[in-house]
Coordinates of C-alpha atoms and ligand atoms in Angstrom, one line a residue:
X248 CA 36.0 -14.5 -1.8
X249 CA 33.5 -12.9 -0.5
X250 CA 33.1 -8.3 -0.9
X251 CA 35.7 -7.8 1.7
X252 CA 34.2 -4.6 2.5
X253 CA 30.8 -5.4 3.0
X254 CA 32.6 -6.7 6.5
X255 CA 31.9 -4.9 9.9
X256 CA 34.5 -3.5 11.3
X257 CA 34.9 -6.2 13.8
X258 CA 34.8 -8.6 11.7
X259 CA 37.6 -7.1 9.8
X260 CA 40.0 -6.5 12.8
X261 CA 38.8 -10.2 13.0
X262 CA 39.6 -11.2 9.7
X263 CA 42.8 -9.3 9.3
X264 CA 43.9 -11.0 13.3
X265 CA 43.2 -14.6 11.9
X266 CA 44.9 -13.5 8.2
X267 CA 41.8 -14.6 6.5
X268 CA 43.3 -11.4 4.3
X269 CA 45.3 -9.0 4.6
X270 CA 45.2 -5.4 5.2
X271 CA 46.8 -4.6 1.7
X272 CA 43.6 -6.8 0.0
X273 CA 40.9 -5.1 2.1
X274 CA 42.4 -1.9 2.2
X275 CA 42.6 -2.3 -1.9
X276 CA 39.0 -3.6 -1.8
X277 CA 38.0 -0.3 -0.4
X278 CA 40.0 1.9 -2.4
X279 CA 38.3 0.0 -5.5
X280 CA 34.9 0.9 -4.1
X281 CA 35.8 4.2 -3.4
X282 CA 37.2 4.5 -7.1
X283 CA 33.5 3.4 -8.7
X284 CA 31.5 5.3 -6.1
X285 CA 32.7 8.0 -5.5
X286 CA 32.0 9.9 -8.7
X287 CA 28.1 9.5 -8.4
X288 CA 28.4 9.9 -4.0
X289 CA 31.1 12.3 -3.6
X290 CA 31.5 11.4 -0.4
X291 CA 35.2 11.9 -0.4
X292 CA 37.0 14.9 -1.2
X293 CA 40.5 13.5 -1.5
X294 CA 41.9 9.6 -1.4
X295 CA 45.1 9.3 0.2
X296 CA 46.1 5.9 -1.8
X297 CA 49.7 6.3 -1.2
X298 CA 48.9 7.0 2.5
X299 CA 47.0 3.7 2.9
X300 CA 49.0 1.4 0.9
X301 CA 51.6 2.3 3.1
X302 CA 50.1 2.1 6.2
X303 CA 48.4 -0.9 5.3
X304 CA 51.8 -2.4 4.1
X305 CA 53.0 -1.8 7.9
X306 CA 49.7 -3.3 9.7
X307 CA 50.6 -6.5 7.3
X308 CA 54.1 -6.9 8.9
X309 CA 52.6 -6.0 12.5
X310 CA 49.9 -8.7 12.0
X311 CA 52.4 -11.3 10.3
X312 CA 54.3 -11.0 13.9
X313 CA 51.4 -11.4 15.9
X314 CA 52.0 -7.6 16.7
X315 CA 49.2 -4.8 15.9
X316 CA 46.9 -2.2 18.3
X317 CA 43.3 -2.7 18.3
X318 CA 42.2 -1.6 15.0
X319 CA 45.1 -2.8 12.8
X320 CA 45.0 -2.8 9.5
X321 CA 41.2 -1.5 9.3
X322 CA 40.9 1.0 6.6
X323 CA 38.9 4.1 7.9
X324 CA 37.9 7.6 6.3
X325 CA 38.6 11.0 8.2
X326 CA 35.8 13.7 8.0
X327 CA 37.8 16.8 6.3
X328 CA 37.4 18.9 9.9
X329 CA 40.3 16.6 11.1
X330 CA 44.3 17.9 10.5
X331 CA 45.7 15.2 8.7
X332 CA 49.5 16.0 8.7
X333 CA 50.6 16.3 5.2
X334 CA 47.4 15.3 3.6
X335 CA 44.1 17.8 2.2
X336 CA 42.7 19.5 5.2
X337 CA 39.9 22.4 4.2
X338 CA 36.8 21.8 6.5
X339 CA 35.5 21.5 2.8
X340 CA 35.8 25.3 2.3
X341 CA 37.4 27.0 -0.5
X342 CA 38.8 29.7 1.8
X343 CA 41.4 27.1 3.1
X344 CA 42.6 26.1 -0.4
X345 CA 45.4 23.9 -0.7
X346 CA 46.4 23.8 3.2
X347 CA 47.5 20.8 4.2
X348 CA 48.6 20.7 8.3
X349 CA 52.3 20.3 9.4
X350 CA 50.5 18.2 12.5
X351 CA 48.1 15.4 13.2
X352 CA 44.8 15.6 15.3
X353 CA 44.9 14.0 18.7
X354 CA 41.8 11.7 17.2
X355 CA 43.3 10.8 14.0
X356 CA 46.6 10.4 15.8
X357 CA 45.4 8.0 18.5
X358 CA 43.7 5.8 15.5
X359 CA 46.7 5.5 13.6
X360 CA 48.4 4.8 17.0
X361 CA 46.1 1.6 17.2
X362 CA 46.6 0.7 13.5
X363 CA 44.0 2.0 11.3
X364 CA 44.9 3.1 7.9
X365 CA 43.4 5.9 6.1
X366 CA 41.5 6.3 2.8
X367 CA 41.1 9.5 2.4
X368 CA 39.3 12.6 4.1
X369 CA 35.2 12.8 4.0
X370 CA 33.5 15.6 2.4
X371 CA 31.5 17.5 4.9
X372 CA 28.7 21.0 4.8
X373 CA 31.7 23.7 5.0
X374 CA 33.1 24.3 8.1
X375 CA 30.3 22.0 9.7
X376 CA 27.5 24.7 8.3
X377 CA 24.6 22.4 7.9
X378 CA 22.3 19.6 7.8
X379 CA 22.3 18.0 4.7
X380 CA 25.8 18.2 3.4
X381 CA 24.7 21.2 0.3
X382 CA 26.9 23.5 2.0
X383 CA 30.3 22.0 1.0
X384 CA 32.7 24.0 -1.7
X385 CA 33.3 20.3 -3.4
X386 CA 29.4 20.0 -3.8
X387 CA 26.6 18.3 -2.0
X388 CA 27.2 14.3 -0.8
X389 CA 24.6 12.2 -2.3
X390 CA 22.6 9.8 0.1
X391 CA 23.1 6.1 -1.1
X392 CA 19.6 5.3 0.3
X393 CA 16.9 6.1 -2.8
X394 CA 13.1 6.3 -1.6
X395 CA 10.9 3.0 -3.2
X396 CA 10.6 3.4 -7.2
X397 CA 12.6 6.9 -7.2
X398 CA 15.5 8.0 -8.5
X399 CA 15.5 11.3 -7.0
X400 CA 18.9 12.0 -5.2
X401 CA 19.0 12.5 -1.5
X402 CA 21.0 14.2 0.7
X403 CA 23.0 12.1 3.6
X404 CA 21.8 14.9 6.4
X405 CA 25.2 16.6 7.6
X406 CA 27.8 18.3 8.4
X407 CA 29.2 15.0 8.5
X408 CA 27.4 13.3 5.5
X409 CA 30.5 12.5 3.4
X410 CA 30.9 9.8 6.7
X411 CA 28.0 8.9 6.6
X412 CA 27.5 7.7 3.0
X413 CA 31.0 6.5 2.6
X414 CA 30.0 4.1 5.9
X415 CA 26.8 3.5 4.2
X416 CA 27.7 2.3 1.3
X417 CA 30.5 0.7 1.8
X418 CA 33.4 3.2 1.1
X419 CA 35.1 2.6 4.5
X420 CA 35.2 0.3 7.4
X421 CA 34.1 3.3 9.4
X422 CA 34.6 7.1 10.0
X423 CA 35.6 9.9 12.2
X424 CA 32.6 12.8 12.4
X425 CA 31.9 15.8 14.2
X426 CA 28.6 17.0 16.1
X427 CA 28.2 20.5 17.3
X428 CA 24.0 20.6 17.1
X429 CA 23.6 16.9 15.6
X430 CA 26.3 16.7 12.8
X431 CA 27.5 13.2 13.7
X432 CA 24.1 12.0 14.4
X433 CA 21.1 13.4 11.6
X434 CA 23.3 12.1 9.1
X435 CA 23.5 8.2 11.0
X436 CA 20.1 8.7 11.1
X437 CA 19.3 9.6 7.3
X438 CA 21.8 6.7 6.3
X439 CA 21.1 3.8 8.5
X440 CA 23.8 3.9 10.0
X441 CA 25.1 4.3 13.5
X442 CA 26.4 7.8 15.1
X443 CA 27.9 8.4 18.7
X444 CA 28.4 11.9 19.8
X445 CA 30.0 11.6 23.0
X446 CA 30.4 13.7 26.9
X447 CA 31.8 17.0 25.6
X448 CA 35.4 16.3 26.6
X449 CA 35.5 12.7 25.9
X450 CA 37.6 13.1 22.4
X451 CA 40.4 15.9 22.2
X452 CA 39.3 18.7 20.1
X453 CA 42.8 19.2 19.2
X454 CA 43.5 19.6 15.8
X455 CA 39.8 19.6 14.6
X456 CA 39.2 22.6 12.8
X457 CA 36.8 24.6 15.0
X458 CA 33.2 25.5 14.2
X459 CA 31.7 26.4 18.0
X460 CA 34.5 25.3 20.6
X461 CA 32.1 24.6 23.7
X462 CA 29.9 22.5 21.4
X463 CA 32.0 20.5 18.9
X464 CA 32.6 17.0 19.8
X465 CA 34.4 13.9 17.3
X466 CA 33.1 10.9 17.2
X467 CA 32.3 7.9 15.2
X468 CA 30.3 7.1 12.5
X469 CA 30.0 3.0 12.2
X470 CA 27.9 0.4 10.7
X471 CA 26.8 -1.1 13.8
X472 CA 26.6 -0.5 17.4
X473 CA 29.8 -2.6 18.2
X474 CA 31.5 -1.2 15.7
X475 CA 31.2 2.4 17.1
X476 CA 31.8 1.5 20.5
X477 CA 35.5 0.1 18.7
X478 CA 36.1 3.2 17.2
X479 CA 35.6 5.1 20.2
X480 CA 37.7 3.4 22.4
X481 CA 40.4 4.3 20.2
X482 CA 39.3 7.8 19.4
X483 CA 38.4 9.0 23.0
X484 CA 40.8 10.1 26.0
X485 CA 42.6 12.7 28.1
X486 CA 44.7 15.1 25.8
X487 CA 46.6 17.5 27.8
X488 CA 46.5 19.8 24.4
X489 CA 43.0 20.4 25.0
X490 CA 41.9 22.5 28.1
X491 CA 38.2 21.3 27.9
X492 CA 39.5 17.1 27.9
X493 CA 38.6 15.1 30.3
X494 CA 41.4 13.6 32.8
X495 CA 39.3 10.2 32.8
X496 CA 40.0 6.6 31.8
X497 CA 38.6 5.2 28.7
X498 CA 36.5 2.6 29.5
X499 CA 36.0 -0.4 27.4
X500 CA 33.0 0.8 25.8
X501 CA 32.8 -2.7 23.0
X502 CA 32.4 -4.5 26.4
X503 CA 29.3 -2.6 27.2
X504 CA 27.9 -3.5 24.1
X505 CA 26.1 -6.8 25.3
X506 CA 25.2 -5.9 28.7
X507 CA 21.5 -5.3 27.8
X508 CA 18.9 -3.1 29.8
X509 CA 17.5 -4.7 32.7
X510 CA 16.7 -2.8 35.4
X511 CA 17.2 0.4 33.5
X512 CA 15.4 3.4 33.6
X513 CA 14.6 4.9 30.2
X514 CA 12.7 8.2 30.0
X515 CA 10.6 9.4 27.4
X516 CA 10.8 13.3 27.4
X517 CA 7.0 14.7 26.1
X518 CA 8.7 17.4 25.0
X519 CA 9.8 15.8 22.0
X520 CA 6.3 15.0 20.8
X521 CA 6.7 18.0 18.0
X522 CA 3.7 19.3 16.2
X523 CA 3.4 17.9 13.0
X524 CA 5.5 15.5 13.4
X525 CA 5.0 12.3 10.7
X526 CA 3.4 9.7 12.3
X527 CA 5.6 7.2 11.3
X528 CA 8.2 8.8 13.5
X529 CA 5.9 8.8 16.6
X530 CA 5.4 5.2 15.5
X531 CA 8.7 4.1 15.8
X532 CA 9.2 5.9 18.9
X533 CA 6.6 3.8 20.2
X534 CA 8.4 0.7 19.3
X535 CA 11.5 1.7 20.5
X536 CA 9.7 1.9 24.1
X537 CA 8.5 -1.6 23.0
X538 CA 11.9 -3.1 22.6
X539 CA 12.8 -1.5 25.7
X540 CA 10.6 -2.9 27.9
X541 CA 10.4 -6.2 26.4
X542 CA 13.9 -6.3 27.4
X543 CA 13.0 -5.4 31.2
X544 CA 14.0 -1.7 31.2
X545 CA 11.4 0.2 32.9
X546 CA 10.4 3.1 30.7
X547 CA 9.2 6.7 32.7
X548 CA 7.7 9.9 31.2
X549 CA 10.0 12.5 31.9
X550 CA 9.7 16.5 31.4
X551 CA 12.3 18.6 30.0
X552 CA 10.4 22.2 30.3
X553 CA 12.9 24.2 28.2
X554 CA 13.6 21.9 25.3
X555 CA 11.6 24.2 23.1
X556 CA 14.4 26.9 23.5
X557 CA 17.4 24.4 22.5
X558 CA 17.3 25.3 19.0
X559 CA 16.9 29.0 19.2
X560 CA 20.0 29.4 21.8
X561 CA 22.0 27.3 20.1
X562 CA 21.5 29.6 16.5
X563 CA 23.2 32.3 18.9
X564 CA 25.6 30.2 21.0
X565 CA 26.8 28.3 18.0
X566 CA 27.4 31.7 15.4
X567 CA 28.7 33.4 18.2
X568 CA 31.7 31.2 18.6
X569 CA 32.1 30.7 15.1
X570 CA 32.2 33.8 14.1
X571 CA 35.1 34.4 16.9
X572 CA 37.0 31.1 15.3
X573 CA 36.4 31.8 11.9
X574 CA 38.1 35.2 12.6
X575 CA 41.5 33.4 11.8
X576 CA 40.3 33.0 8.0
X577 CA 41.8 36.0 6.6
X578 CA 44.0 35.4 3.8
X579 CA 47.5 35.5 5.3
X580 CA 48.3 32.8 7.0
X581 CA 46.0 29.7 5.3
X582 CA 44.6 29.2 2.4
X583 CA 43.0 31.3 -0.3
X584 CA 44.4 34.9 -0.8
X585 CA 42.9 37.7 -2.7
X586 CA 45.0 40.6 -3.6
X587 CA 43.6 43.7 -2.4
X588 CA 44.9 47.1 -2.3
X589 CA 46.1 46.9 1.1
X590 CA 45.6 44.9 3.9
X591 CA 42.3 45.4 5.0
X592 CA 41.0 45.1 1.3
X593 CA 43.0 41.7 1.0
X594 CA 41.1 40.7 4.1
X595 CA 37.6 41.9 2.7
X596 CA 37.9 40.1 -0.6
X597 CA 40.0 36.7 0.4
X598 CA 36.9 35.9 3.2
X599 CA 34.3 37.7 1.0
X600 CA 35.5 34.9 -1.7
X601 CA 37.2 31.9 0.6
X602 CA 33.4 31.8 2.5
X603 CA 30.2 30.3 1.0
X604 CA 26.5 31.7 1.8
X605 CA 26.4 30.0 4.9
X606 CA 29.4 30.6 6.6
X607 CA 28.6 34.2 6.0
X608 CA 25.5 33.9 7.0
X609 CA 26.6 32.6 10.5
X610 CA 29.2 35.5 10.6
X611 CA 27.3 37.6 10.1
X612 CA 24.7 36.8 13.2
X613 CA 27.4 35.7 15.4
X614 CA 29.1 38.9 15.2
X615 CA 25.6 41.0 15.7
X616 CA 24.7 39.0 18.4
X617 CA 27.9 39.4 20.5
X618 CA 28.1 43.2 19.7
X619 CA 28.2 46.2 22.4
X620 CA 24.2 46.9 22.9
X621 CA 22.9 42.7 21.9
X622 CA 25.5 41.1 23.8
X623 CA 23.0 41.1 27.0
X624 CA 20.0 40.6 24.8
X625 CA 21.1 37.4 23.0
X626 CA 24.4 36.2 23.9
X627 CA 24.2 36.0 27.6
X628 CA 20.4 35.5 27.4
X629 CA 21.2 32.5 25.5
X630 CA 23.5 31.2 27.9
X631 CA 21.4 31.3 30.3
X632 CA 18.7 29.1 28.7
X633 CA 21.5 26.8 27.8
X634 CA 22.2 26.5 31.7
X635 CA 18.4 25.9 32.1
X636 CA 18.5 23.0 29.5
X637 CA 21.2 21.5 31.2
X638 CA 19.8 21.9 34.3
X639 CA 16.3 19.6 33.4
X640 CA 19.0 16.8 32.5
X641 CA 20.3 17.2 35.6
X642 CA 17.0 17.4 37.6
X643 CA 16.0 13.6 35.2
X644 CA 19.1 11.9 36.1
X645 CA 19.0 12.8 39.4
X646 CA 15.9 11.1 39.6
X647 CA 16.9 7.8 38.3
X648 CA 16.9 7.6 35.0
X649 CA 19.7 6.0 33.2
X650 CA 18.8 7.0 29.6
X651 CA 16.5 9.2 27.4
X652 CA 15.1 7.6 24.4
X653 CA 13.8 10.2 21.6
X654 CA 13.5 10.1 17.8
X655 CA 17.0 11.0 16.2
X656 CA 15.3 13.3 13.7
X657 CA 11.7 14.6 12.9
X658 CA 12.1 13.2 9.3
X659 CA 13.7 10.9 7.0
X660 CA 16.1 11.9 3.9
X661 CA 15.3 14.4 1.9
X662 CA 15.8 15.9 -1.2
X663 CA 19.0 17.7 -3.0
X664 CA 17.7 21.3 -3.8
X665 CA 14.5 21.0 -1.1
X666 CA 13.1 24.3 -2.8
X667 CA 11.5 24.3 1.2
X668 CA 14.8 24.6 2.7
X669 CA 16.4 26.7 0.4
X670 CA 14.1 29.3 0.7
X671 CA 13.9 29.2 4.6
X672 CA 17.4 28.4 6.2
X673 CA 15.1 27.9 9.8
X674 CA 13.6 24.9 7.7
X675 CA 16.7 23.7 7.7
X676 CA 17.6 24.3 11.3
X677 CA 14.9 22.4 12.6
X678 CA 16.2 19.3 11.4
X679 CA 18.5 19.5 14.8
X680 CA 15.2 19.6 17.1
X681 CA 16.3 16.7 18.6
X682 CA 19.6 16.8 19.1
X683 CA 20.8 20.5 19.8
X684 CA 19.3 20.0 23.4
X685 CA 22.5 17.1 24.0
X686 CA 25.0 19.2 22.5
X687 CA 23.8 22.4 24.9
X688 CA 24.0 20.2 27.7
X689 CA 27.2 18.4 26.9
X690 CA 25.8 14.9 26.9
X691 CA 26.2 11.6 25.0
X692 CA 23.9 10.6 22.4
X693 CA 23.8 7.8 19.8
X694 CA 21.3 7.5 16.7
X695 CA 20.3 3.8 15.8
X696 CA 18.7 2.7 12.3
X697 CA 15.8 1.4 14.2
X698 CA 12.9 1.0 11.2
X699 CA 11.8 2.3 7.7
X700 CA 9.3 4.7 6.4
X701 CA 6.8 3.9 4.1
X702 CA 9.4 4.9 1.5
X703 CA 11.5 2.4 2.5
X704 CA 14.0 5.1 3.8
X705 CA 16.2 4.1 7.2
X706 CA 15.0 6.1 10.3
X707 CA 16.7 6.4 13.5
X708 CA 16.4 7.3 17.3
X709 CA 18.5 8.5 19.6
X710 CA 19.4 7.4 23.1
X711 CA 20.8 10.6 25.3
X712 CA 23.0 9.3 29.0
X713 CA 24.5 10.7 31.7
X714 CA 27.7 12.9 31.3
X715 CA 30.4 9.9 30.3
X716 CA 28.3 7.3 30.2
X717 CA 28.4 6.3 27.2
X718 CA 28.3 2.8 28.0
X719 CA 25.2 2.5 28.7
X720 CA 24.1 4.2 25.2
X721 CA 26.1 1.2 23.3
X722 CA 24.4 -1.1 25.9
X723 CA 20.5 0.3 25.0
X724 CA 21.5 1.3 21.1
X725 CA 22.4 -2.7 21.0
X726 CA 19.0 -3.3 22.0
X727 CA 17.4 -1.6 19.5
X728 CA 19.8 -2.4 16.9
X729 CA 18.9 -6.2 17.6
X730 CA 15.4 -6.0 17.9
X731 CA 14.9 -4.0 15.1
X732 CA 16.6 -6.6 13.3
X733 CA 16.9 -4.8 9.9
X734 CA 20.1 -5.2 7.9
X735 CA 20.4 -1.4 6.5
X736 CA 22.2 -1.9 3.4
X737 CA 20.8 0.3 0.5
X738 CA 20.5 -1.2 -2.3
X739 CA 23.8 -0.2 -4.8
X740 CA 22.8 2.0 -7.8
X741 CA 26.5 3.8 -7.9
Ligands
LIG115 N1 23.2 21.5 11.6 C1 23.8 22.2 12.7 C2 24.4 23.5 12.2 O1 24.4 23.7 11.1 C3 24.8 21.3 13.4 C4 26.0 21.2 12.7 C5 27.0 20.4 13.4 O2 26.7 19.6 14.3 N2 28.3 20.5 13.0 O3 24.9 24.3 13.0

């Protein structure tokens, strides 16, 4: 037979439908992968094998009756942000040791609803603290993708790079993410693989563990277009548990997938023509508007005037509310406790030891810049440009356009211990030029593998729509996907 999980997802649920297999073989399969891979990717911080051998047992006897939701049987990974009831929950920080949730998340909840069985949960940058998955307390993810004739190790881009090289390389038939300033979709982009971060109150944010609460979004991370587009039609919908949901009907985003882009208006935003960006990026950008057009979208240069203050309002918009979230951290009631000598002590020394450099570091300006005397100068200041970045989306759709195309990031993988990056943490931030601006503004977007670099290394651009429509992302990502016409499979070295 062939490697049942080299399988798309649809072709699994398809598989598993017409009992070409069963869920307990490809559910196995995986966990076999996971066994062999995992101590070179570390993609997963715990396997729940008990978990899926019993959920796949039950999709078996659903799919023997003819019974079964939408994704039965289809073994997924959870990113570690996401309560699992019963099962290793620590946004991959030490500080929340051991606690496993007495509930489930609305997202995870609604997937096992449809009949997906879980692997395990996905290693992650702690607390969703970065871009390239180094932040994490169980150690950095390693990329599965290896530049031409190198073994150097790369990193998957993050937070969500444990989902990301799990999908990659095989280690799940898909995965739940998160994407505050780009987390879901840097790392699709530095893996090949497909990411959808979709309209801010599309998925409940219920039982995610929260990093900035007007920003964080769930969604998929997927092999292909269709796949994600699945995943999110489970994953999505109104959850009266979350304040900030949206009371809308999910539409059938998998039957978007095909409807191509005729007619469409795509803009291409000049703003996102960065100095010193590799001209292999601009390249590809180029023949995304190609593909486009050949397809019989008509493609407009657009301006969005205040994209160059995206990334510094969201480093005070995003530590802001973190650092009011992360407040709950403090030794009593989850996770890791330090004795002190009394209570303020313990509180010191548990977060002064539960929190890596990161995390502190994003206290730490959070809390500055929402202090008496700064709050005007940063905090509302930042709001304010956030407001004007949403407001030159507004001013594009407005005007016709259906989508924005845009590269997904302004590089491809790099490497573990960038001696660049580590020196300068804004080296790092800039990896989410291009996708803060979607997360400020509340918007879809979607990173497609659309090409190489020279290196041989996947690169990716994103698509950014209308608030909740998302269909017409999987619609123009599907374009791209298929004309780039690329399988993006690394080749296995784990
Ligand atoms: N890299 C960004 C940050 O560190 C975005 C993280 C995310 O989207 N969770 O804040």
């Amino acid at each position: 037979m062939t490697d049942l999980t080299r399988l798309t997802l649809a072709a699994a649920r398809d598989g598993l439908k017409q009992k070409s297999f069963s869920s307990a073989e490809l559910t196995a399969a995986y966990l076999k992968a996971i066994e062999a891979a995992n101590p070179s990717l570390n993609a997963y911080v715990a396997v729940s094998a008990d978990e899926a051998h019993a959920m796949a047992k039950q999709s078996d006897a659903k799919l023997a009756a003819g019974e079964g939701g939408p994704l039965e049987g289809v073994p997924l990974g959870i990113k570690d942000l996401f309560a699992t009831k019963g099962v290793h929950t620590q946004a991959a920080s030490h500080i929340l040791d051991s606690f496993k949730p007495e509930y489930e998340s609305t997202v995870t909840s609604q997937l096992w609803r449809d009949g997906a069985v879980m692997l395990g949960k996905l290693n992650m940058d702690e607390f969703a603290m970065g871009s390239s998955n180094e932040t994490s307390y169980y150690g950095p993810v390693i990329n599965p993708w290896r530049a031409d004739n190198s073994n150097a190790q790369l990193v998957p881009g993050g937070s969500s790079g444990g989902s990301a090289s799990a999908v990659s390389a095989w280690l799940c038939a898909g995965a739940t993410a998160t994407d505050t300033g780009g987390s879901i979709r840097q790392p699709a982009a530095l893996t090949g693989t497909v990411g959808v971060k979709p309209t801010y109150g599309r998925c409940s944010r219920w039982g995610i563990v929260a990093f900035a609460s007007s920003l964080d979004q769930a969604g998929p991370i997927a092999r292909t277009v269709e796949d994600s587009a699945i995943m999110l039609g489970s994953m999505a919908g109104f959850d009266p548990k979350d304040s900030t949901s949206a009371e809308l009907a999910v539409p059938d985003f998998a039957a978007a997938v095909e409807r191509g882009v005729k007619g469409l208006v795509i803009g291409i935003p000049r703003e996102y023509r960065m100095d010193g960006m590799p001209e292999e990026i601009e390249q590809l950008w180029q023949q995304g508007i190609a593909w486009l057009k050949a397809e019989g979208a008509e493609v407009r240069d657009i301006t969005l005037p205040h994209t160059k203050y995206a990334l510094p309002a969201y480093y005070i918009v995003a530590p802001a509310e973190a650092s009011s979230n992360l407040a709950r951290y403090d030794g009593v009631k989850f996770g890791l406790r330090d004795t002190g000598k009394d209570i303020t002590d313990l509180y010191n020394l548990s977060r002064a030891e539960g929190f890596g450099r990161e995390v502190k570091r994003r206290v730490m300006i959070g809390t500055y810049v929402l202090s008496a005397g700064y709050y005007d100068a940063y905090y509302v200041r930042a709001q304010k440009v956030r407001t004007l970045i949403k407001r030159d989306f507004e001013t594009v759709f407005n005007d016709g356009v259906d989508a924005i195309l845009t590269p997904a990031t302004p590089s491809a993988a790099f490497g573990v211990g960038d001696e660049d990056m580590k020196a300068d943490p804004v080296k790092m931030y800039l990896n989410d030029v291009f996708t803060v601006t979607v997360n400020m503004a509340g918007l879809p977007g979607i990173a497609v593998p659309a090409g190489k670099d020279s290196a041989g290394l996947p690169l990716g651009l994103q698509l950014i729509g209308k608030p909740f429509d998302e269909e017409t992302l999987f619609a123009a990502g599907r374009v791209l996907e298929r004309s780039a016409g690329i399988d993006f499979a690394p080749t296995p070295w784990w």
